[in-house]
PDB file of C-alpha atoms in Angstrom:
ATOM      1  CA  MET B1012      85.222  67.155 -74.970  1.00 94.00           C
ATOM      2  CA  ILE B1013      83.382  64.047 -76.133  1.00 97.00           C
ATOM      3  CA  VAL B1014      81.735  60.992 -74.631  1.00 98.00           C
ATOM      4  CA  PHE B1015      80.229  58.177 -76.671  1.00 98.00           C
ATOM      5  CA  ARG B1016      78.968  54.623 -76.529  1.00 98.00           C
ATOM      6  CA  LEU B1017      79.362  52.160 -79.389  1.00 97.00           C
ATOM      7  CA  PRO B1018      76.445  50.030 -80.632  1.00 94.00           C
ATOM      8  CA  ASP B1019      75.595  46.974 -78.516  1.00 94.00           C
ATOM      9  CA  GLU B1020      78.108  47.935 -75.840  1.00 95.00           C
ATOM     10  CA  THR B1021      77.674  49.340 -72.338  1.00 95.00           C
ATOM     11  CA  VAL B1022      81.042  51.057 -71.856  1.00 97.00           C
ATOM     12  CA  LEU B1023      81.308  54.837 -72.174  1.00 98.00           C
ATOM     13  CA  TYR B1024      84.360  56.207 -73.947  1.00 97.00           C
ATOM     14  CA  THR B1025      86.167  59.514 -74.226  1.00 97.00           C
ATOM     15  CA  THR B1026      89.565  60.687 -75.518  1.00 95.00           C
ATOM     16  CA  ASP B1027      92.457  61.280 -73.128  1.00 88.00           C
ATOM     17  CA  HIS B1028      94.063  64.247 -74.999  1.00 78.00           C
ATOM     18  CA  CYS B1029      97.513  62.787 -74.270  1.00 74.00           C
ATOM     19  CA  PHE B1030      98.485  62.181 -77.895  1.00 75.00           C
ATOM     20  CA  SER B1031      98.218  64.187 -81.088  1.00 75.00           C
ATOM     21  CA  HIS B1032      96.585  61.305 -82.973  1.00 83.00           C
ATOM     22  CA  CYS B1033      92.987  62.234 -83.765  1.00 86.00           C
ATOM     23  CA  SER B1034      90.801  59.288 -82.757  1.00 94.00           C
ATOM     24  CA  VAL B1035      87.358  60.846 -83.209  1.00 97.00           C
ATOM     25  CA  ARG B1036      86.102  63.223 -85.883  1.00 97.00           C
ATOM     26  CA  PHE B1037      82.694  64.594 -86.819  1.00 97.00           C
ATOM     27  CA  PHE B1038      82.205  65.911 -90.349  1.00 97.00           C
ATOM     28  CA  SER B1039      79.426  68.296 -91.346  1.00 98.00           C
ATOM     29  CA  PHE B1040      77.064  67.356 -94.156  1.00 97.00           C
ATOM     30  CA  ASP B1041      78.873  69.624 -96.645  1.00 96.00           C
ATOM     31  CA  LEU B1042      82.290  68.542 -95.226  1.00 96.00           C
ATOM     32  CA  LYS B1043      83.231  72.192 -94.657  1.00 96.00           C
ATOM     33  CA  ALA B1044      83.272  71.850 -90.855  1.00 96.00           C
ATOM     34  CA  LYS B1045      85.026  69.256 -88.718  1.00 97.00           C
ATOM     35  CA  ALA B1046      85.062  68.623 -84.981  1.00 97.00           C
ATOM     36  CA  SER B1047      88.237  66.739 -84.034  1.00 96.00           C
ATOM     37  CA  PHE B1048      89.076  65.047 -80.728  1.00 95.00           C
ATOM     38  CA  SER B1049      92.692  64.008 -80.213  1.00 93.00           C
ATOM     39  CA  GLY B1050      94.094  61.384 -77.884  1.00 92.00           C
ATOM     40  CA  LEU B1051      93.602  57.694 -77.310  1.00 92.00           C
ATOM     41  CA  ILE B1052      90.086  56.357 -76.834  1.00 95.00           C
ATOM     42  CA  THR B1053      89.707  55.400 -73.183  1.00 95.00           C
ATOM     43  CA  PRO B1054      86.849  54.101 -71.014  1.00 96.00           C
ATOM     44  CA  LEU B1055      84.973  56.601 -68.869  1.00 96.00           C
ATOM     45  CA  SER B1056      83.185  55.367 -65.776  1.00 95.00           C
ATOM     46  CA  PRO B1057      79.569  56.496 -65.208  1.00 91.00           C
ATOM     47  CA  LYS B1058      80.732  58.177 -61.987  1.00 94.00           C
ATOM     48  CA  ASP B1059      83.420  60.176 -63.800  1.00 96.00           C
ATOM     49  CA  PHE B1060      80.954  61.045 -66.547  1.00 97.00           C
ATOM     50  CA  MET B1061      78.484  62.475 -64.020  1.00 96.00           C
ATOM     51  CA  GLU B1062      81.271  64.712 -62.712  1.00 96.00           C
ATOM     52  CA  THR B1063      81.938  66.254 -66.121  1.00 95.00           C
ATOM     53  CA  LYS B1064      80.439  69.644 -66.994  1.00 94.00           C
ATOM     54  CA  TRP B1065      78.407  70.197 -70.151  1.00 95.00           C
ATOM     55  CA  THR B1066      77.286  73.762 -70.748  1.00 91.00           C
ATOM     56  CA  THR B1067      76.928  76.204 -73.606  1.00 93.00           C
ATOM     57  CA  GLU B1068      76.490  79.948 -73.700  1.00 91.00           C
ATOM     58  CA  ASN B1069      74.858  79.857 -77.143  1.00 93.00           C
ATOM     59  CA  VAL B1070      71.275  81.150 -77.128  1.00 94.00           C
ATOM     60  CA  TYR B1071      68.938  80.196 -79.959  1.00 92.00           C
ATOM     61  CA  SER B1072      67.437  83.407 -81.324  1.00 86.00           C
ATOM     62  CA  ASP B1073      65.936  82.462 -84.705  1.00 78.00           C
ATOM     63  CA  THR B1074      62.266  83.369 -84.346  1.00 72.00           C
ATOM     64  CA  LEU B1075      61.360  82.360 -87.918  1.00 74.00           C
ATOM     65  CA  LYS B1076      60.123  78.874 -87.089  1.00 85.00           C
ATOM     66  CA  GLU B1077      58.788  76.924 -90.038  1.00 90.00           C
ATOM     67  CA  THR B1078      55.086  76.092 -89.721  1.00 93.00           C
ATOM     68  CA  LYS B1079      53.530  72.808 -90.735  1.00 96.00           C
ATOM     69  CA  THR B1080      51.893  74.486 -93.733  1.00 97.00           C
ATOM     70  CA  GLU B1081      55.223  75.897 -94.875  1.00 96.00           C
ATOM     71  CA  TYR B1082      56.809  72.453 -94.625  1.00 96.00           C
ATOM     72  CA  LEU B1083      53.960  70.838 -96.586  1.00 97.00           C
ATOM     73  CA  ASN B1084      54.490  73.435 -99.307  1.00 97.00           C
ATOM     74  CA  ARG B1085      58.196  72.623 -99.359  1.00 97.00           C
ATOM     75  CA  VAL B1086      57.352  68.949 -99.890  1.00 97.00           C
ATOM     76  CA  LEU B1087      55.200  69.916-102.889  1.00 97.00           C
ATOM     77  CA  GLU B1088      58.062  72.065-104.240  1.00 97.00           C
ATOM     78  CA  THR B1089      60.395  69.104-103.757  1.00 97.00           C
ATOM     79  CA  LYS B1090      58.055  66.798-105.672  1.00 97.00           C
ATOM     80  CA  ASN B1091      57.980  69.322-108.519  1.00 97.00           C
ATOM     81  CA  TYR B1092      61.787  69.425-108.515  1.00 97.00           C
ATOM     82  CA  ILE B1093      61.898  65.618-108.561  1.00 96.00           C
ATOM     83  CA  GLN B1094      59.507  65.482-111.501  1.00 96.00           C
ATOM     84  CA  LYS B1095      61.348  68.197-113.433  1.00 96.00           C
ATOM     85  CA  HIS B1096      64.743  66.514-113.042  1.00 96.00           C
ATOM     86  CA  GLN B1097      63.458  62.919-113.045  1.00 95.00           C
ATOM     87  CA  LEU B1098      64.943  62.047-109.659  1.00 94.00           C
ATOM     88  CA  GLU B1099      64.178  58.820-107.820  1.00 90.00           C
ATOM     89  CA  LYS B1100      64.179  60.574-104.432  1.00 92.00           C
ATOM     90  CA  LEU B1101      65.366  63.658-102.597  1.00 95.00           C
ATOM     91  CA  VAL B1102      65.847  63.871 -98.836  1.00 96.00           C
ATOM     92  CA  LEU B1103      64.273  67.017 -97.426  1.00 97.00           C
ATOM     93  CA  ALA B1104      65.264  68.157 -93.928  1.00 97.00           C
ATOM     94  CA  ARG B1105      63.563  70.404 -91.409  1.00 96.00           C
ATOM     95  CA  LYS B1106      64.330  71.820 -87.969  1.00 95.00           C
ATOM     96  CA  LYS B1107      62.142  71.458 -84.892  1.00 95.00           C
ATOM     97  CA  ILE B1108      62.834  73.928 -82.080  1.00 94.00           C
ATOM     98  CA  VAL B1109      61.940  72.893 -78.538  1.00 93.00           C
ATOM     99  CA  SER B1110      62.199  75.072 -75.449  1.00 92.00           C
ATOM    100  CA  ALA B1111      64.561  73.281 -73.054  1.00 91.00           C
ATOM    101  CA  PRO B1112      66.113  75.691 -70.528  1.00 89.00           C
ATOM    102  CA  GLN B1113      66.145  73.045 -67.769  1.00 91.00           C
ATOM    103  CA  LEU B1114      67.491  70.152 -69.837  1.00 95.00           C
ATOM    104  CA  ASP B1115      69.616  67.715 -67.813  1.00 96.00           C
ATOM    105  CA  ILE B1116      72.199  66.958 -70.482  1.00 96.00           C
ATOM    106  CA  LYS B1117      74.022  64.134 -68.714  1.00 97.00           C
ATOM    107  CA  LYS B1118      70.886  62.229 -67.717  1.00 96.00           C
ATOM    108  CA  THR B1119      69.481  62.688 -71.216  1.00 97.00           C
ATOM    109  CA  PHE B1120      72.635  61.136 -72.685  1.00 97.00           C
ATOM    110  CA  LEU B1121      72.423  58.165 -70.326  1.00 97.00           C
ATOM    111  CA  ASN B1122      68.735  57.792 -71.154  1.00 96.00           C
ATOM    112  CA  LEU B1123      69.560  57.656 -74.867  1.00 96.00           C
ATOM    113  CA  CYS B1124      72.070  54.891 -74.142  1.00 96.00           C
ATOM    114  CA  LYS B1125      69.354  52.951 -72.347  1.00 95.00           C
ATOM    115  CA  LEU B1126      66.620  53.485 -74.941  1.00 93.00           C
ATOM    116  CA  TYR B1127      68.831  52.836 -77.986  1.00 93.00           C
ATOM    117  CA  PRO B1128      71.159  49.922 -77.098  1.00 93.00           C
ATOM    118  CA  SER B1129      72.091  49.260 -80.755  1.00 91.00           C
ATOM    119  CA  ALA B1130      72.845  52.889 -81.604  1.00 94.00           C
ATOM    120  CA  PHE B1131      75.996  54.974 -81.607  1.00 96.00           C
ATOM    121  CA  VAL B1132      75.230  57.496 -78.855  1.00 97.00           C
ATOM    122  CA  TYR B1133      77.339  60.611 -78.390  1.00 98.00           C
ATOM    123  CA  LEU B1134      77.596  63.954 -76.674  1.00 98.00           C
ATOM    124  CA  PHE B1135      80.251  66.448 -77.680  1.00 98.00           C
ATOM    125  CA  SER B1136      81.279  70.036 -77.034  1.00 97.00           C
ATOM    126  CA  TYR B1137      83.409  71.737 -79.658  1.00 96.00           C
ATOM    127  CA  GLN B1138      84.262  75.425 -80.024  1.00 94.00           C
ATOM    128  CA  GLY B1139      81.261  76.407 -77.903  1.00 93.00           C
ATOM    129  CA  ASP B1140      78.756  74.192 -79.737  1.00 96.00           C
ATOM    130  CA  LEU B1141      77.046  71.288 -78.004  1.00 97.00           C
ATOM    131  CA  TRP B1142      75.602  68.301 -79.896  1.00 98.00           C
ATOM    132  CA  ILE B1143      73.885  65.078 -78.847  1.00 98.00           C
ATOM    133  CA  GLY B1144      72.657  62.157 -80.912  1.00 97.00           C
ATOM    134  CA  ALA B1145      71.829  58.482 -81.175  1.00 95.00           C
ATOM    135  CA  PHE B1146      71.534  56.589 -84.439  1.00 89.00           C
ATOM    136  CA  SER B1147      72.452  53.172 -85.764  1.00 83.00           C
ATOM    137  CA  GLU B1148      73.060  53.791 -89.465  1.00 86.00           C
ATOM    138  CA  ILE B1149      76.575  52.693 -90.356  1.00 93.00           C
ATOM    139  CA  LEU B1150      78.245  54.468 -93.250  1.00 96.00           C
ATOM    140  CA  GLY B1151      81.108  52.023 -92.807  1.00 97.00           C
ATOM    141  CA  LYS B1152      82.727  49.606 -90.375  1.00 97.00           C
ATOM    142  CA  TYR B1153      86.194  48.284 -91.214  1.00 98.00           C
ATOM    143  CA  ASN B1154      87.802  45.350 -89.422  1.00 98.00           C
ATOM    144  CA  LYS B1155      91.558  46.037 -89.516  1.00 97.00           C
ATOM    145  CA  LYS B1156      92.413  42.363 -88.916  1.00 97.00           C
ATOM    146  CA  THR B1157      90.117  40.652 -91.422  1.00 98.00           C
ATOM    147  CA  GLN B1158      90.108  43.641 -93.846  1.00 97.00           C
ATOM    148  CA  ILE B1159      86.338  43.335 -94.229  1.00 98.00           C
ATOM    149  CA  PHE B1160      84.443  46.562 -94.866  1.00 98.00           C
ATOM    150  CA  MET B1161      80.725  46.616 -94.029  1.00 97.00           C
ATOM    151  CA  THR B1162      78.065  49.173 -94.847  1.00 96.00           C
ATOM    152  CA  MET B1163      74.279  49.299 -95.012  1.00 93.00           C
ATOM    153  CA  SER B1164      71.452  50.660 -97.115  1.00 92.00           C
ATOM    154  CA  LEU B1165      69.006  52.096 -94.599  1.00 88.00           C
ATOM    155  CA  ALA B1166      65.942  53.992 -95.834  1.00 85.00           C
ATOM    156  CA  GLY B1167      62.174  54.120 -95.574  1.00 84.00           C
ATOM    157  CA  THR B1168      60.538  54.998 -92.267  1.00 84.00           C
ATOM    158  CA  ILE B1169      57.224  53.820 -90.815  1.00 87.00           C
ATOM    159  CA  GLY B1170      55.763  53.004 -87.411  1.00 87.00           C
ATOM    160  CA  LEU B1171      56.589  49.666 -85.830  1.00 89.00           C
ATOM    161  CA  LYS B1172      53.156  48.177 -86.569  1.00 88.00           C
ATOM    162  CA  GLU B1173      52.782  49.579 -90.083  1.00 91.00           C
ATOM    163  CA  VAL B1174      53.305  47.644 -93.330  1.00 92.00           C
ATOM    164  CA  TRP B1175      55.794  48.659 -96.017  1.00 93.00           C
ATOM    165  CA  SER B1176      54.296  50.394 -99.037  1.00 91.00           C
ATOM    166  CA  GLU B1177      55.672  50.724-102.555  1.00 92.00           C
ATOM    167  CA  LYS B1178      56.960  54.195-101.668  1.00 88.00           C
ATOM    168  CA  GLU B1179      59.316  52.958 -98.911  1.00 89.00           C
ATOM    169  CA  ILE B1180      60.411  49.870-100.860  1.00 92.00           C
ATOM    170  CA  LEU B1181      61.417  51.930-103.909  1.00 89.00           C
ATOM    171  CA  GLU B1182      63.076  54.536-101.693  1.00 86.00           C
ATOM    172  CA  GLN B1183      65.287  51.905-100.046  1.00 89.00           C
ATOM    173  CA  GLU B1184      66.039  50.196-103.373  1.00 90.00           C
ATOM    174  CA  SER B1185      67.512  53.427-104.759  1.00 86.00           C
ATOM    175  CA  VAL B1186      69.937  53.591-101.823  1.00 88.00           C
ATOM    176  CA  SER B1187      70.893  49.933-102.285  1.00 93.00           C
ATOM    177  CA  LYS B1188      71.591  50.449-105.994  1.00 92.00           C
ATOM    178  CA  TYR B1189      73.803  53.435-105.239  1.00 92.00           C
ATOM    179  CA  ILE B1190      75.838  51.603-102.605  1.00 94.00           C
ATOM    180  CA  HIS B1191      76.245  48.486-104.767  1.00 95.00           C
ATOM    181  CA  HIS B1192      77.399  50.602-107.711  1.00 95.00           C
ATOM    182  CA  THR B1193      79.882  52.506-105.516  1.00 96.00           C
ATOM    183  CA  LEU B1194      81.348  49.305-104.062  1.00 97.00           C
ATOM    184  CA  GLU B1195      81.772  47.790-107.534  1.00 95.00           C
ATOM    185  CA  ALA B1196      84.503  50.340-108.249  1.00 94.00           C
ATOM    186  CA  PHE B1197      86.525  48.827-105.374  1.00 95.00           C
ATOM    187  CA  SER B1198      85.686  45.122-105.481  1.00 92.00           C
ATOM    188  CA  GLY B1199      84.081  42.554-107.760  1.00 88.00           C
ATOM    189  CA  ASN B1200      83.066  40.343-104.834  1.00 93.00           C
ATOM    190  CA  ILE B1201      80.251  42.065-102.937  1.00 96.00           C
ATOM    191  CA  GLN B1202      78.273  40.209-100.299  1.00 97.00           C
ATOM    192  CA  LYS B1203      74.691  41.463 -99.936  1.00 96.00           C
ATOM    193  CA  SER B1204      71.846  40.523 -97.604  1.00 96.00           C
ATOM    194  CA  ALA B1205      68.130  40.507 -98.318  1.00 95.00           C
ATOM    195  CA  PRO B1206      66.229  43.590 -97.058  1.00 93.00           C
ATOM    196  CA  TYR B1207      65.048  43.313 -93.464  1.00 95.00           C
ATOM    197  CA  ASP B1208      63.343  45.423 -90.797  1.00 93.00           C
ATOM    198  CA  HIS B1209      65.752  47.593 -88.809  1.00 89.00           C
ATOM    199  CA  LEU B1210      64.114  48.725 -85.560  1.00 86.00           C
ATOM    200  CA  SER B1211      65.037  52.089 -84.051  1.00 79.00           C
ATOM    201  CA  GLY B1212      63.022  53.086 -81.013  1.00 75.00           C
ATOM    202  CA  ASN B1213      59.463  53.942 -82.065  1.00 79.00           C
ATOM    203  CA  ILE B1214      60.070  53.499 -85.832  1.00 83.00           C
ATOM    204  CA  LYS B1215      61.541  51.006 -88.274  1.00 89.00           C
ATOM    205  CA  HIS B1216      63.486  51.204 -91.521  1.00 88.00           C
ATOM    206  CA  LEU B1217      64.259  48.842 -94.379  1.00 93.00           C
ATOM    207  CA  CYS B1218      67.887  47.726 -94.345  1.00 94.00           C
ATOM    208  CA  THR B1219      70.263  45.790 -96.598  1.00 96.00           C
ATOM    209  CA  ASP B1220      73.788  44.885 -95.452  1.00 96.00           C
ATOM    210  CA  PHE B1221      76.851  44.909 -97.728  1.00 97.00           C
ATOM    211  CA  SER B1222      80.395  43.647 -97.158  1.00 97.00           C
ATOM    212  CA  VAL B1223      83.607  43.588 -99.238  1.00 97.00           C
ATOM    213  CA  HIS B1224      87.288  42.763 -98.710  1.00 97.00           C
ATOM    214  CA  LEU B1225      89.456  45.901 -98.959  1.00 97.00           C
ATOM    215  CA  SER B1226      92.847  47.181 -97.865  1.00 96.00           C
ATOM    216  CA  LEU B1227      93.060  49.939 -95.253  1.00 96.00           C
ATOM    217  CA  PRO B1228      94.400  52.637 -97.661  1.00 96.00           C
ATOM    218  CA  GLU B1229      91.261  52.228 -99.812  1.00 97.00           C
ATOM    219  CA  ILE B1230      88.837  53.133 -97.026  1.00 97.00           C
ATOM    220  CA  PRO B1231      89.100  56.975 -97.037  1.00 95.00           C
ATOM    221  CA  SER B1232      88.471  57.091-100.795  1.00 97.00           C
ATOM    222  CA  LEU B1233      85.471  54.780-100.483  1.00 97.00           C
ATOM    223  CA  ILE B1234      83.954  56.837 -97.668  1.00 97.00           C
ATOM    224  CA  GLN B1235      84.341  60.012 -99.743  1.00 95.00           C
ATOM    225  CA  LYS B1236      82.463  58.360-102.611  1.00 95.00           C
ATOM    226  CA  LEU B1237      79.719  56.939-100.378  1.00 95.00           C
ATOM    227  CA  HIS B1238      78.941  60.239 -98.634  1.00 96.00           C
ATOM    228  CA  PRO B1239      76.362  61.562 -98.950  1.00 95.00           C
ATOM    229  CA  THR B1240      74.335  58.467 -99.750  1.00 91.00           C
ATOM    230  CA  PRO B1241      70.807  58.758-101.204  1.00 88.00           C
ATOM    231  CA  ALA B1242      69.545  58.037 -97.669  1.00 87.00           C
ATOM    232  CA  VAL B1243      70.552  61.558 -96.594  1.00 94.00           C
ATOM    233  CA  CYS B1244      70.728  63.382 -99.928  1.00 94.00           C
ATOM    234  CA  GLY B1245      68.874  61.865-102.866  1.00 92.00           C
ATOM    235  CA  PHE B1246      69.491  60.104-106.149  1.00 89.00           C
ATOM    236  CA  PRO B1247      71.112  60.988-108.472  1.00 91.00           C
ATOM    237  CA  LYS B1248      73.454  62.699-106.020  1.00 91.00           C
ATOM    238  CA  ASP B1249      74.684  65.797-107.921  1.00 92.00           C
ATOM    239  CA  ILE B1250      71.238  67.015-109.002  1.00 95.00           C
ATOM    240  CA  SER B1251      69.851  66.284-105.530  1.00 96.00           C
ATOM    241  CA  LEU B1252      72.556  68.374-103.854  1.00 95.00           C
ATOM    242  CA  LYS B1253      71.766  71.301-106.143  1.00 95.00           C
ATOM    243  CA  GLY B1254      68.099  71.001-105.229  1.00 95.00           C
ATOM    244  CA  LEU B1255      68.830  71.021-101.497  1.00 95.00           C
ATOM    245  CA  HIS B1256      70.567  74.398-101.791  1.00 91.00           C
ATOM    246  CA  THR B1257      67.269  75.984-102.857  1.00 92.00           C
ATOM    247  CA  LEU B1258      64.697  73.740-101.144  1.00 96.00           C
ATOM    248  CA  GLU B1259      66.266  73.870 -97.667  1.00 94.00           C
ATOM    249  CA  ASN B1260      66.492  77.245 -95.981  1.00 83.00           C
ATOM    250  CA  PHE B1261      69.141  76.416 -93.360  1.00 91.00           C
ATOM    251  CA  ASP B1262      72.585  74.919 -92.864  1.00 94.00           C
ATOM    252  CA  ARG B1263      72.433  71.245 -91.877  1.00 97.00           C
ATOM    253  CA  GLU B1264      75.716  71.633 -89.948  1.00 97.00           C
ATOM    254  CA  TYR B1265      76.597  68.194 -88.506  1.00 98.00           C
ATOM    255  CA  TYR B1266      73.181  66.714 -89.256  1.00 97.00           C
ATOM    256  CA  ALA B1267      73.465  64.056 -92.007  1.00 97.00           C
ATOM    257  CA  GLY B1268      77.246  64.316 -91.855  1.00 97.00           C
ATOM    258  CA  TYR B1269      79.202  61.462 -90.324  1.00 97.00           C
ATOM    259  CA  SER B1270      81.543  60.559 -87.499  1.00 97.00           C
ATOM    260  CA  GLN B1271      84.781  58.596 -87.690  1.00 97.00           C
ATOM    261  CA  ILE B1272      85.925  56.517 -84.711  1.00 97.00           C
ATOM    262  CA  ASP B1273      89.429  55.047 -84.975  1.00 96.00           C
ATOM    263  CA  THR B1274      90.028  52.156 -82.539  1.00 94.00           C
ATOM    264  CA  PRO B1275      92.896  49.616 -82.542  1.00 92.00           C
ATOM    265  CA  ASP B1276      90.686  46.978 -84.166  1.00 95.00           C
ATOM    266  CA  TYR B1277      88.073  48.896 -86.144  1.00 96.00           C
ATOM    267  CA  LEU B1278      87.362  52.019 -88.109  1.00 97.00           C
ATOM    268  CA  TYR B1279      83.755  53.107 -87.575  1.00 97.00           C
ATOM    269  CA  TYR B1280      81.822  55.618 -89.666  1.00 97.00           C
ATOM    270  CA  PHE B1281      78.354  56.536 -88.376  1.00 97.00           C
ATOM    271  CA  VAL B1282      75.794  58.704 -90.156  1.00 95.00           C
ATOM    272  CA  ASN B1283      74.706  61.536 -87.859  1.00 96.00           C
ATOM    273  CA  LEU B1284      70.915  61.468 -88.205  1.00 92.00           C
ATOM    274  CA  ARG B1285      68.879  61.383 -84.990  1.00 92.00           C
ATOM    275  CA  CYS B1286      70.622  64.366 -83.439  1.00 96.00           C
ATOM    276  CA  ALA B1287      70.119  67.785 -81.897  1.00 97.00           C
ATOM    277  CA  LYS B1288      72.117  70.921 -81.223  1.00 97.00           C
ATOM    278  CA  ILE B1289      71.810  72.071 -77.627  1.00 97.00           C
ATOM    279  CA  TYR B1290      71.440  75.758 -76.793  1.00 96.00           C
ATOM    280  CA  LYS B1291      71.178  77.427 -73.398  1.00 93.00           C
ATOM    281  CA  ASN B1292      67.448  77.943 -73.868  1.00 91.00           C
ATOM    282  CA  SER B1293      66.441  75.495 -76.605  1.00 94.00           C
ATOM    283  CA  LEU B1294      67.028  72.237 -78.385  1.00 95.00           C
ATOM    284  CA  VAL B1295      67.147  72.207 -82.193  1.00 96.00           C
ATOM    285  CA  LEU B1296      66.273  68.842 -83.691  1.00 96.00           C
ATOM    286  CA  TYR B1297      67.247  68.035 -87.273  1.00 96.00           C
ATOM    287  CA  LEU B1298      64.820  65.767 -89.109  1.00 95.00           C
ATOM    288  CA  GLY B1299      64.676  64.455 -92.649  1.00 94.00           C
ATOM    289  CA  GLY B1300      62.547  62.324 -94.918  1.00 92.00           C
ATOM    290  CA  GLY B1301      62.979  60.804 -98.335  1.00 91.00           C
ATOM    291  CA  ILE B1302      60.630  62.471-100.817  1.00 94.00           C
ATOM    292  CA  THR B1303      59.665  60.488-103.916  1.00 91.00           C
ATOM    293  CA  PRO B1304      57.045  60.956-106.650  1.00 92.00           C
ATOM    294  CA  LEU B1305      54.714  58.850-104.446  1.00 90.00           C
ATOM    295  CA  SER B1306      55.163  60.995-101.313  1.00 93.00           C
ATOM    296  CA  ASN B1307      52.134  62.338 -99.463  1.00 95.00           C
ATOM    297  CA  PRO B1308      53.033  65.679 -97.779  1.00 97.00           C
ATOM    298  CA  GLU B1309      50.945  64.964 -94.676  1.00 97.00           C
ATOM    299  CA  LYS B1310      52.559  61.540 -94.217  1.00 94.00           C
ATOM    300  CA  GLU B1311      55.988  63.074 -94.665  1.00 95.00           C
ATOM    301  CA  TRP B1312      55.205  65.531 -91.870  1.00 96.00           C
ATOM    302  CA  GLN B1313      54.066  62.669 -89.650  1.00 95.00           C
ATOM    303  CA  GLU B1314      57.281  60.766 -90.403  1.00 92.00           C
ATOM    304  CA  THR B1315      59.461  63.664 -89.253  1.00 95.00           C
ATOM    305  CA  GLU B1316      57.316  64.071 -86.135  1.00 95.00           C
ATOM    306  CA  ARG B1317      57.778  60.365 -85.299  1.00 91.00           C
ATOM    307  CA  LYS B1318      61.532  60.791 -85.667  1.00 90.00           C
ATOM    308  CA  ALA B1319      61.417  63.840 -83.400  1.00 94.00           C
ATOM    309  CA  ASN B1320      59.403  61.989 -80.766  1.00 91.00           C
ATOM    310  CA  GLY B1321      62.082  59.300 -80.591  1.00 86.00           C
ATOM    311  CA  LEU B1322      64.596  61.856 -79.352  1.00 90.00           C
ATOM    312  CA  LEU B1323      62.128  63.993 -77.401  1.00 93.00           C
ATOM    313  CA  GLY B1324      61.021  60.916 -75.435  1.00 92.00           C
ATOM    314  CA  SER B1325      64.537  60.546 -74.053  1.00 94.00           C
ATOM    315  CA  LEU B1326      64.856  64.080 -72.659  1.00 95.00           C
ATOM    316  CA  VAL B1327      65.326  64.512 -68.902  1.00 95.00           C
ATOM    317  CA  PHE B1328      64.704  67.854 -67.223  1.00 93.00           C
ATOM    318  CA  SER B1329      65.980  69.024 -63.853  1.00 84.00           C
TER     319      SER B1329
END
């Protein structure tokens, strides 16, 4: 079962299960897992949504919670790895476990829709697992009529009133270079915007928009080459992925993977970043930050906490 709301819309959608065509898919970060939802995409009224049931029997039992000190040490290890392999950046993730036995899942979803009007907001149950999320990073958006493919370079995270430093500017530039280079293999005519502030709740990112003219059969290949971008992995990609296997001590699952929404007019691909896995007794938030040679471990911790607070501030308890 799935319910979602597209960016800058108010309508809730689900799939009707009446056809074998798979309209909605979620891919894990390593692409080894996939949650598929068949049927046509249809509107779901708020009344009907409130009558749906969202439960899970999964109980979170991992008692080995990472402390702040342990995370700070991992940032230092990551910086050493970056220096050794001469990387521009590497995205290090962590988990934050929150006790939430009385979480009102439906009201929390609706609250996310209200607080993040420009985000892709979703709630899905698949094979006993329950996930919720809201984020506005687009891995790709393809207009089937105009054949225009759009994507964005979104990186760097600071508070709304803070000023961009060299660290965030260079971090976002590495993502932009990667995306531009990837698109060049498909088109020689790339439209690119200047970097601008992209607001997301209590934080902001640097963003650059890209667009190219492509045929529909080219899109799957392009998405495969774009994922994972340096915004969720690092740059260069291959060496960064090898580093994550040793520097991260958990499976990212659907965090930093992506969703695919197939509508009559558009193909949407959203990066799954601000998200959480819901358990019967807890909520597990997945948080990441781009580590560069200029990273300060304490500031990196604060960045992940700000990202966590964006989702935690939307929770509703019964």
